[in-house]
Amino acid sequence: MARSTREAARTLAAIAHEQGGYFTAKQAAEAGYGYRHLDYHETARNFERIDHGLYRLPEVPRTEHDDLIRLSLWSRNQKDEPQAVVSHETALVLHELGDLLPGVVHLTVPPRFRKVPPTGCVLHKSALGSADFEDRVGFRVTTPLRTILDAAAGGVSQAELEKAVAEALSRGIVRKKALEDAVAHPGFERIKSAIVRKAKRR
């Protein structure tokens, strides 16, 4: 059954507010807006067109992580489902682990992801499980544990890795046992060294 104009507006607003003001054409259609409605509201400046199939409600204030929300929605598949998860150095910053100031945004996407990343964005391909990430407003980010594992496998310096491990353990956002279990296999010597160094500082 078709929604009334007021119901459609309320439904779309609820969706957009969960995504920092953004919504897709498919989400708008499900809320009750056809493509002609989108064109009308764009012309009337009720909706702001951001990219192909991506819009925004201008009255919603932009958030601190507006760029991450846009990248999450950019990564959506044919089912309109976002594929990218904020990871590596960018996730370290979000979790406030270490003192890194990365000049690019790091995202992890599924192995078969084919979109070309925008300028200033680096893609890492991996099959993440539901236990590897957590939800934020409008995007997902790897958990502190997964973030540290990714950082160790990537280009983060040993000094920054040790800071991240020490802070994660001190704040209790990663348990030492969980970290030790995760790095029990070969290839994580850098984290093992960081754990040892953290223990010596006590």
PDB file of C-alpha atoms in Angstrom:
ATOM      1  CA  MET A   1       0.000   0.000   0.000  1.00  0.00           C
ATOM      2  CA  ALA A   2       1.341   3.437  -0.951  1.00  0.00           C
ATOM      3  CA  ARG A   3       2.437   5.677   1.899  1.00  0.00           C
ATOM      4  CA  SER A   4       1.090   9.172   2.377  1.00  0.00           C
ATOM      5  CA  THR A   5       3.457  12.067   1.713  1.00  0.00           C
ATOM      6  CA  ARG A   6       3.868  12.628   5.447  1.00  0.00           C
ATOM      7  CA  GLU A   7       4.559   8.953   6.134  1.00  0.00           C
ATOM      8  CA  ALA A   8       7.089   8.799   3.307  1.00  0.00           C
ATOM      9  CA  ALA A   9       8.868  11.894   4.618  1.00  0.00           C
ATOM     10  CA  ARG A  10       8.944  10.504   8.159  1.00  0.00           C
ATOM     11  CA  THR A  11      10.262   7.121   7.013  1.00  0.00           C
ATOM     12  CA  LEU A  12      12.989   8.643   4.851  1.00  0.00           C
ATOM     13  CA  ALA A  13      14.025  11.053   7.609  1.00  0.00           C
ATOM     14  CA  ALA A  14      14.445   8.146  10.038  1.00  0.00           C
ATOM     15  CA  ILE A  15      16.660   6.309   7.553  1.00  0.00           C
ATOM     16  CA  ALA A  16      18.726   9.394   6.771  1.00  0.00           C
ATOM     17  CA  HIS A  17      19.312  10.306  10.417  1.00  0.00           C
ATOM     18  CA  GLU A  18      20.819   6.858  11.017  1.00  0.00           C
ATOM     19  CA  GLN A  19      23.251   7.550   8.166  1.00  0.00           C
ATOM     20  CA  GLY A  20      24.373  11.075   8.944  1.00  0.00           C
ATOM     21  CA  GLY A  21      21.706  12.596   6.712  1.00  0.00           C
ATOM     22  CA  TYR A  22      22.443  10.403   3.693  1.00  0.00           C
ATOM     23  CA  PHE A  23      20.125   8.025   1.870  1.00  0.00           C
ATOM     24  CA  THR A  24      20.184   6.050  -1.368  1.00  0.00           C
ATOM     25  CA  ALA A  25      17.708   6.168  -4.228  1.00  0.00           C
ATOM     26  CA  LYS A  26      16.649   2.628  -3.356  1.00  0.00           C
ATOM     27  CA  GLN A  27      16.001   3.579   0.264  1.00  0.00           C
ATOM     28  CA  ALA A  28      13.988   6.570  -0.924  1.00  0.00           C
ATOM     29  CA  ALA A  29      11.938   4.317  -3.206  1.00  0.00           C
ATOM     30  CA  GLU A  30      11.239   1.936  -0.331  1.00  0.00           C
ATOM     31  CA  ALA A  31      10.140   4.918   1.777  1.00  0.00           C
ATOM     32  CA  GLY A  32       7.698   5.989  -0.918  1.00  0.00           C
ATOM     33  CA  TYR A  33       9.636   8.335  -3.220  1.00  0.00           C
ATOM     34  CA  GLY A  34       9.787   7.521  -6.938  1.00  0.00           C
ATOM     35  CA  TYR A  35      12.534   8.844  -9.200  1.00  0.00           C
ATOM     36  CA  ARG A  36      10.316  11.743 -10.320  1.00  0.00           C
ATOM     37  CA  HIS A  37       9.875  12.682  -6.664  1.00  0.00           C
ATOM     38  CA  LEU A  38      13.656  12.666  -6.216  1.00  0.00           C
ATOM     39  CA  ASP A  39      14.113  14.970  -9.206  1.00  0.00           C
ATOM     40  CA  TYR A  40      11.444  17.321  -7.867  1.00  0.00           C
ATOM     41  CA  HIS A  41      12.917  17.480  -4.352  1.00  0.00           C
ATOM     42  CA  GLU A  42      16.428  17.930  -5.721  1.00  0.00           C
ATOM     43  CA  THR A  43      15.252  20.875  -7.833  1.00  0.00           C
ATOM     44  CA  ALA A  44      13.402  22.289  -4.807  1.00  0.00           C
ATOM     45  CA  ARG A  45      16.604  21.812  -2.777  1.00  0.00           C
ATOM     46  CA  ASN A  46      14.852  19.602  -0.268  1.00  0.00           C
ATOM     47  CA  PHE A  47      17.314  16.859  -1.186  1.00  0.00           C
ATOM     48  CA  GLU A  48      20.974  17.286  -2.082  1.00  0.00           C
ATOM     49  CA  ARG A  49      22.326  14.928  -4.731  1.00  0.00           C
ATOM     50  CA  ILE A  50      25.775  13.730  -3.693  1.00  0.00           C
ATOM     51  CA  ASP A  51      26.560  11.043  -6.246  1.00  0.00           C
ATOM     52  CA  HIS A  52      24.828   8.585  -8.534  1.00  0.00           C
ATOM     53  CA  GLY A  53      21.972   7.142  -6.496  1.00  0.00           C
ATOM     54  CA  LEU A  54      23.098   8.937  -3.314  1.00  0.00           C
ATOM     55  CA  TYR A  55      21.328  11.891  -1.690  1.00  0.00           C
ATOM     56  CA  ARG A  56      21.352  13.890   1.521  1.00  0.00           C
ATOM     57  CA  LEU A  57      18.904  15.856   3.652  1.00  0.00           C
ATOM     58  CA  PRO A  58      20.496  19.355   3.836  1.00  0.00           C
ATOM     59  CA  GLU A  59      18.956  20.145   7.231  1.00  0.00           C
ATOM     60  CA  VAL A  60      20.852  17.330   8.969  1.00  0.00           C
ATOM     61  CA  PRO A  61      24.165  18.670  10.379  1.00  0.00           C
ATOM     62  CA  ARG A  62      27.262  16.997   8.995  1.00  0.00           C
ATOM     63  CA  THR A  63      29.070  14.795  11.488  1.00  0.00           C
ATOM     64  CA  GLU A  64      32.741  14.510  12.359  1.00  0.00           C
ATOM     65  CA  HIS A  65      32.892  11.303  10.321  1.00  0.00           C
ATOM     66  CA  ASP A  66      30.896  12.477   7.315  1.00  0.00           C
ATOM     67  CA  ASP A  67      33.581  11.218   4.916  1.00  0.00           C
ATOM     68  CA  LEU A  68      33.422   7.699   6.376  1.00  0.00           C
ATOM     69  CA  ILE A  69      29.637   7.581   6.015  1.00  0.00           C
ATOM     70  CA  ARG A  70      29.890   8.627   2.369  1.00  0.00           C
ATOM     71  CA  LEU A  71      32.551   6.004   1.671  1.00  0.00           C
ATOM     72  CA  SER A  72      30.462   3.342   3.352  1.00  0.00           C
ATOM     73  CA  LEU A  73      27.498   4.179   1.123  1.00  0.00           C
ATOM     74  CA  TRP A  74      29.759   4.462  -1.930  1.00  0.00           C
ATOM     75  CA  SER A  75      30.784   0.834  -1.354  1.00  0.00           C
ATOM     76  CA  ARG A  76      27.248  -0.558  -1.492  1.00  0.00           C
ATOM     77  CA  ASN A  77      26.590  -3.575  -3.711  1.00  0.00           C
ATOM     78  CA  GLN A  78      23.712  -4.262  -6.118  1.00  0.00           C
ATOM     79  CA  LYS A  79      21.491  -5.037  -3.126  1.00  0.00           C
ATOM     80  CA  ASP A  80      22.256  -1.548  -1.756  1.00  0.00           C
ATOM     81  CA  GLU A  81      24.280  -3.031   1.116  1.00  0.00           C
ATOM     82  CA  PRO A  82      27.502  -1.227   2.172  1.00  0.00           C
ATOM     83  CA  GLN A  83      30.542  -3.460   1.779  1.00  0.00           C
ATOM     84  CA  ALA A  84      33.383  -1.394   3.220  1.00  0.00           C
ATOM     85  CA  VAL A  85      34.531  -1.452   6.847  1.00  0.00           C
ATOM     86  CA  VAL A  86      36.845   1.259   8.202  1.00  0.00           C
ATOM     87  CA  SER A  87      40.095  -0.476   9.161  1.00  0.00           C
ATOM     88  CA  HIS A  88      43.866  -0.383   9.674  1.00  0.00           C
ATOM     89  CA  GLU A  89      45.355   3.059  10.491  1.00  0.00           C
ATOM     90  CA  THR A  90      41.989   4.821  10.191  1.00  0.00           C
ATOM     91  CA  ALA A  91      40.446   2.407  12.679  1.00  0.00           C
ATOM     92  CA  LEU A  92      43.373   2.977  15.070  1.00  0.00           C
ATOM     93  CA  VAL A  93      42.496   6.689  15.052  1.00  0.00           C
ATOM     94  CA  LEU A  94      38.797   5.997  15.648  1.00  0.00           C
ATOM     95  CA  HIS A  95      39.635   3.766  18.616  1.00  0.00           C
ATOM     96  CA  GLU A  96      42.148   6.389  19.835  1.00  0.00           C
ATOM     97  CA  LEU A  97      45.006   3.902  19.814  1.00  0.00           C
ATOM     98  CA  GLY A  98      48.374   5.556  19.239  1.00  0.00           C
ATOM     99  CA  ASP A  99      49.245   8.912  17.705  1.00  0.00           C
ATOM    100  CA  LEU A 100      48.847   8.241  13.999  1.00  0.00           C
ATOM    101  CA  LEU A 101      47.490  10.884  11.607  1.00  0.00           C
ATOM    102  CA  PRO A 102      46.972   8.931   8.369  1.00  0.00           C
ATOM    103  CA  GLY A 103      46.715  10.951   5.196  1.00  0.00           C
ATOM    104  CA  VAL A 104      44.353   8.450   3.569  1.00  0.00           C
ATOM    105  CA  VAL A 105      41.282   6.491   4.648  1.00  0.00           C
ATOM    106  CA  HIS A 106      41.764   2.737   4.983  1.00  0.00           C
ATOM    107  CA  LEU A 107      38.834   0.432   4.222  1.00  0.00           C
ATOM    108  CA  THR A 108      38.524  -3.334   4.156  1.00  0.00           C
ATOM    109  CA  VAL A 109      36.245  -4.729   1.455  1.00  0.00           C
ATOM    110  CA  PRO A 110      35.291  -8.278   0.375  1.00  0.00           C
ATOM    111  CA  PRO A 111      37.784 -10.132  -1.876  1.00  0.00           C
ATOM    112  CA  ARG A 112      35.536  -9.805  -4.943  1.00  0.00           C
ATOM    113  CA  PHE A 113      34.914  -6.078  -4.529  1.00  0.00           C
ATOM    114  CA  ARG A 114      35.569  -4.351  -7.876  1.00  0.00           C
ATOM    115  CA  LYS A 115      34.880  -0.632  -7.465  1.00  0.00           C
ATOM    116  CA  VAL A 116      37.788   1.755  -7.989  1.00  0.00           C
ATOM    117  CA  PRO A 117      38.446   3.668  -4.748  1.00  0.00           C
ATOM    118  CA  PRO A 118      38.115   7.464  -4.664  1.00  0.00           C
ATOM    119  CA  THR A 119      41.235   9.593  -4.295  1.00  0.00           C
ATOM    120  CA  GLY A 120      42.582   9.438  -0.749  1.00  0.00           C
ATOM    121  CA  CYS A 121      41.169   5.983  -0.047  1.00  0.00           C
ATOM    122  CA  VAL A 122      43.109   2.699   0.256  1.00  0.00           C
ATOM    123  CA  LEU A 123      41.304  -0.630  -0.027  1.00  0.00           C
ATOM    124  CA  HIS A 124      42.329  -3.859   1.718  1.00  0.00           C
ATOM    125  CA  LYS A 125      40.595  -7.055   0.622  1.00  0.00           C
ATOM    126  CA  SER A 126      39.585  -9.585   3.262  1.00  0.00           C
ATOM    127  CA  ALA A 127      36.535 -11.617   4.262  1.00  0.00           C
ATOM    128  CA  LEU A 128      35.549 -10.136   7.626  1.00  0.00           C
ATOM    129  CA  GLY A 129      33.207 -11.972   9.959  1.00  0.00           C
ATOM    130  CA  SER A 130      30.562 -10.323  12.133  1.00  0.00           C
ATOM    131  CA  ALA A 131      32.909 -10.564  15.129  1.00  0.00           C
ATOM    132  CA  ASP A 132      35.547  -8.490  13.296  1.00  0.00           C
ATOM    133  CA  PHE A 133      33.664  -5.190  13.199  1.00  0.00           C
ATOM    134  CA  GLU A 134      31.278  -2.979  15.150  1.00  0.00           C
ATOM    135  CA  ASP A 135      28.640  -0.478  14.103  1.00  0.00           C
ATOM    136  CA  ARG A 136      28.993   3.279  14.313  1.00  0.00           C
ATOM    137  CA  VAL A 137      26.509   5.898  13.052  1.00  0.00           C
ATOM    138  CA  GLY A 138      26.426   5.349   9.299  1.00  0.00           C
ATOM    139  CA  PHE A 139      29.444   3.056   8.958  1.00  0.00           C
ATOM    140  CA  ARG A 140      31.282   0.068  10.406  1.00  0.00           C
ATOM    141  CA  VAL A 141      34.765  -0.104  11.895  1.00  0.00           C
ATOM    142  CA  THR A 142      36.935  -3.075  12.744  1.00  0.00           C
ATOM    143  CA  THR A 143      37.038  -4.016  16.428  1.00  0.00           C
ATOM    144  CA  PRO A 144      40.090  -2.935  18.454  1.00  0.00           C
ATOM    145  CA  LEU A 145      41.429  -6.514  18.325  1.00  0.00           C
ATOM    146  CA  ARG A 146      41.020  -6.874  14.576  1.00  0.00           C
ATOM    147  CA  THR A 147      42.425  -3.365  14.085  1.00  0.00           C
ATOM    148  CA  ILE A 148      45.623  -4.247  15.946  1.00  0.00           C
ATOM    149  CA  LEU A 149      46.010  -7.463  13.938  1.00  0.00           C
ATOM    150  CA  ASP A 150      45.569  -5.538  10.690  1.00  0.00           C
ATOM    151  CA  ALA A 151      48.015  -2.864  11.813  1.00  0.00           C
ATOM    152  CA  ALA A 152      50.623  -5.506  12.624  1.00  0.00           C
ATOM    153  CA  ALA A 153      50.221  -7.059   9.188  1.00  0.00           C
ATOM    154  CA  GLY A 154      50.356  -3.660   7.491  1.00  0.00           C
ATOM    155  CA  GLY A 155      52.781  -0.781   7.418  1.00  0.00           C
ATOM    156  CA  VAL A 156      52.391   0.607  10.940  1.00  0.00           C
ATOM    157  CA  SER A 157      55.747   1.107  12.648  1.00  0.00           C
ATOM    158  CA  GLN A 158      56.716  -1.076  15.589  1.00  0.00           C
ATOM    159  CA  ALA A 159      56.712   1.954  17.890  1.00  0.00           C
ATOM    160  CA  GLU A 160      53.125   2.878  16.922  1.00  0.00           C
ATOM    161  CA  LEU A 161      52.041  -0.749  17.153  1.00  0.00           C
ATOM    162  CA  GLU A 162      53.428  -0.992  20.677  1.00  0.00           C
ATOM    163  CA  LYS A 163      51.573   2.197  21.662  1.00  0.00           C
ATOM    164  CA  ALA A 164      48.337   0.781  20.272  1.00  0.00           C
ATOM    165  CA  VAL A 165      48.748  -2.536  22.105  1.00  0.00           C
ATOM    166  CA  ALA A 166      49.681  -0.827  25.378  1.00  0.00           C
ATOM    167  CA  GLU A 167      46.704   1.560  25.228  1.00  0.00           C
ATOM    168  CA  ALA A 168      44.243  -1.168  24.230  1.00  0.00           C
ATOM    169  CA  LEU A 169      45.336  -3.361  27.139  1.00  0.00           C
ATOM    170  CA  SER A 170      45.459  -0.484  29.644  1.00  0.00           C
ATOM    171  CA  ARG A 171      41.951   0.688  28.741  1.00  0.00           C
ATOM    172  CA  GLY A 172      40.591  -2.846  28.724  1.00  0.00           C
ATOM    173  CA  ILE A 173      39.164  -2.661  25.207  1.00  0.00           C
ATOM    174  CA  VAL A 174      41.249  -5.711  24.276  1.00  0.00           C
ATOM    175  CA  ARG A 175      41.920  -8.515  26.710  1.00  0.00           C
ATOM    176  CA  LYS A 176      45.469  -9.838  26.916  1.00  0.00           C
ATOM    177  CA  LYS A 177      44.243 -13.446  26.623  1.00  0.00           C
ATOM    178  CA  ALA A 178      42.274 -12.637  23.471  1.00  0.00           C
ATOM    179  CA  LEU A 179      45.306 -10.925  21.945  1.00  0.00           C
ATOM    180  CA  GLU A 180      47.628 -13.794  22.881  1.00  0.00           C
ATOM    181  CA  ASP A 181      45.206 -16.340  21.415  1.00  0.00           C
ATOM    182  CA  ALA A 182      44.907 -14.337  18.211  1.00  0.00           C
ATOM    183  CA  VAL A 183      48.671 -14.119  17.695  1.00  0.00           C
ATOM    184  CA  ALA A 184      49.448 -17.728  18.606  1.00  0.00           C
ATOM    185  CA  HIS A 185      50.115 -18.519  14.951  1.00  0.00           C
ATOM    186  CA  PRO A 186      53.283 -17.548  13.019  1.00  0.00           C
ATOM    187  CA  GLY A 187      53.382 -14.071  11.491  1.00  0.00           C
ATOM    188  CA  PHE A 188      52.472 -11.995  14.522  1.00  0.00           C
ATOM    189  CA  GLU A 189      55.900 -11.670  16.139  1.00  0.00           C
ATOM    190  CA  ARG A 190      55.535  -7.869  16.136  1.00  0.00           C
ATOM    191  CA  ILE A 191      52.483  -8.081  18.412  1.00  0.00           C
ATOM    192  CA  LYS A 192      54.122 -10.660  20.651  1.00  0.00           C
ATOM    193  CA  SER A 193      57.011  -8.242  21.108  1.00  0.00           C
ATOM    194  CA  ALA A 194      54.561  -5.437  21.909  1.00  0.00           C
ATOM    195  CA  ILE A 195      52.855  -7.552  24.565  1.00  0.00           C
ATOM    196  CA  VAL A 196      56.207  -8.351  26.181  1.00  0.00           C
ATOM    197  CA  ARG A 197      57.214  -4.682  26.155  1.00  0.00           C
ATOM    198  CA  LYS A 198      53.881  -3.714  27.757  1.00  0.00           C
ATOM    199  CA  ALA A 199      54.475  -6.263  30.532  1.00  0.00           C
ATOM    200  CA  LYS A 200      57.963  -4.902  31.214  1.00  0.00           C
ATOM    201  CA  ARG A 201      56.591  -1.380  31.693  1.00  0.00           C
ATOM    202  CA  ARG A 202      54.529  -2.382  34.710  1.00  0.00           C
TER     203      ARG A 202
END
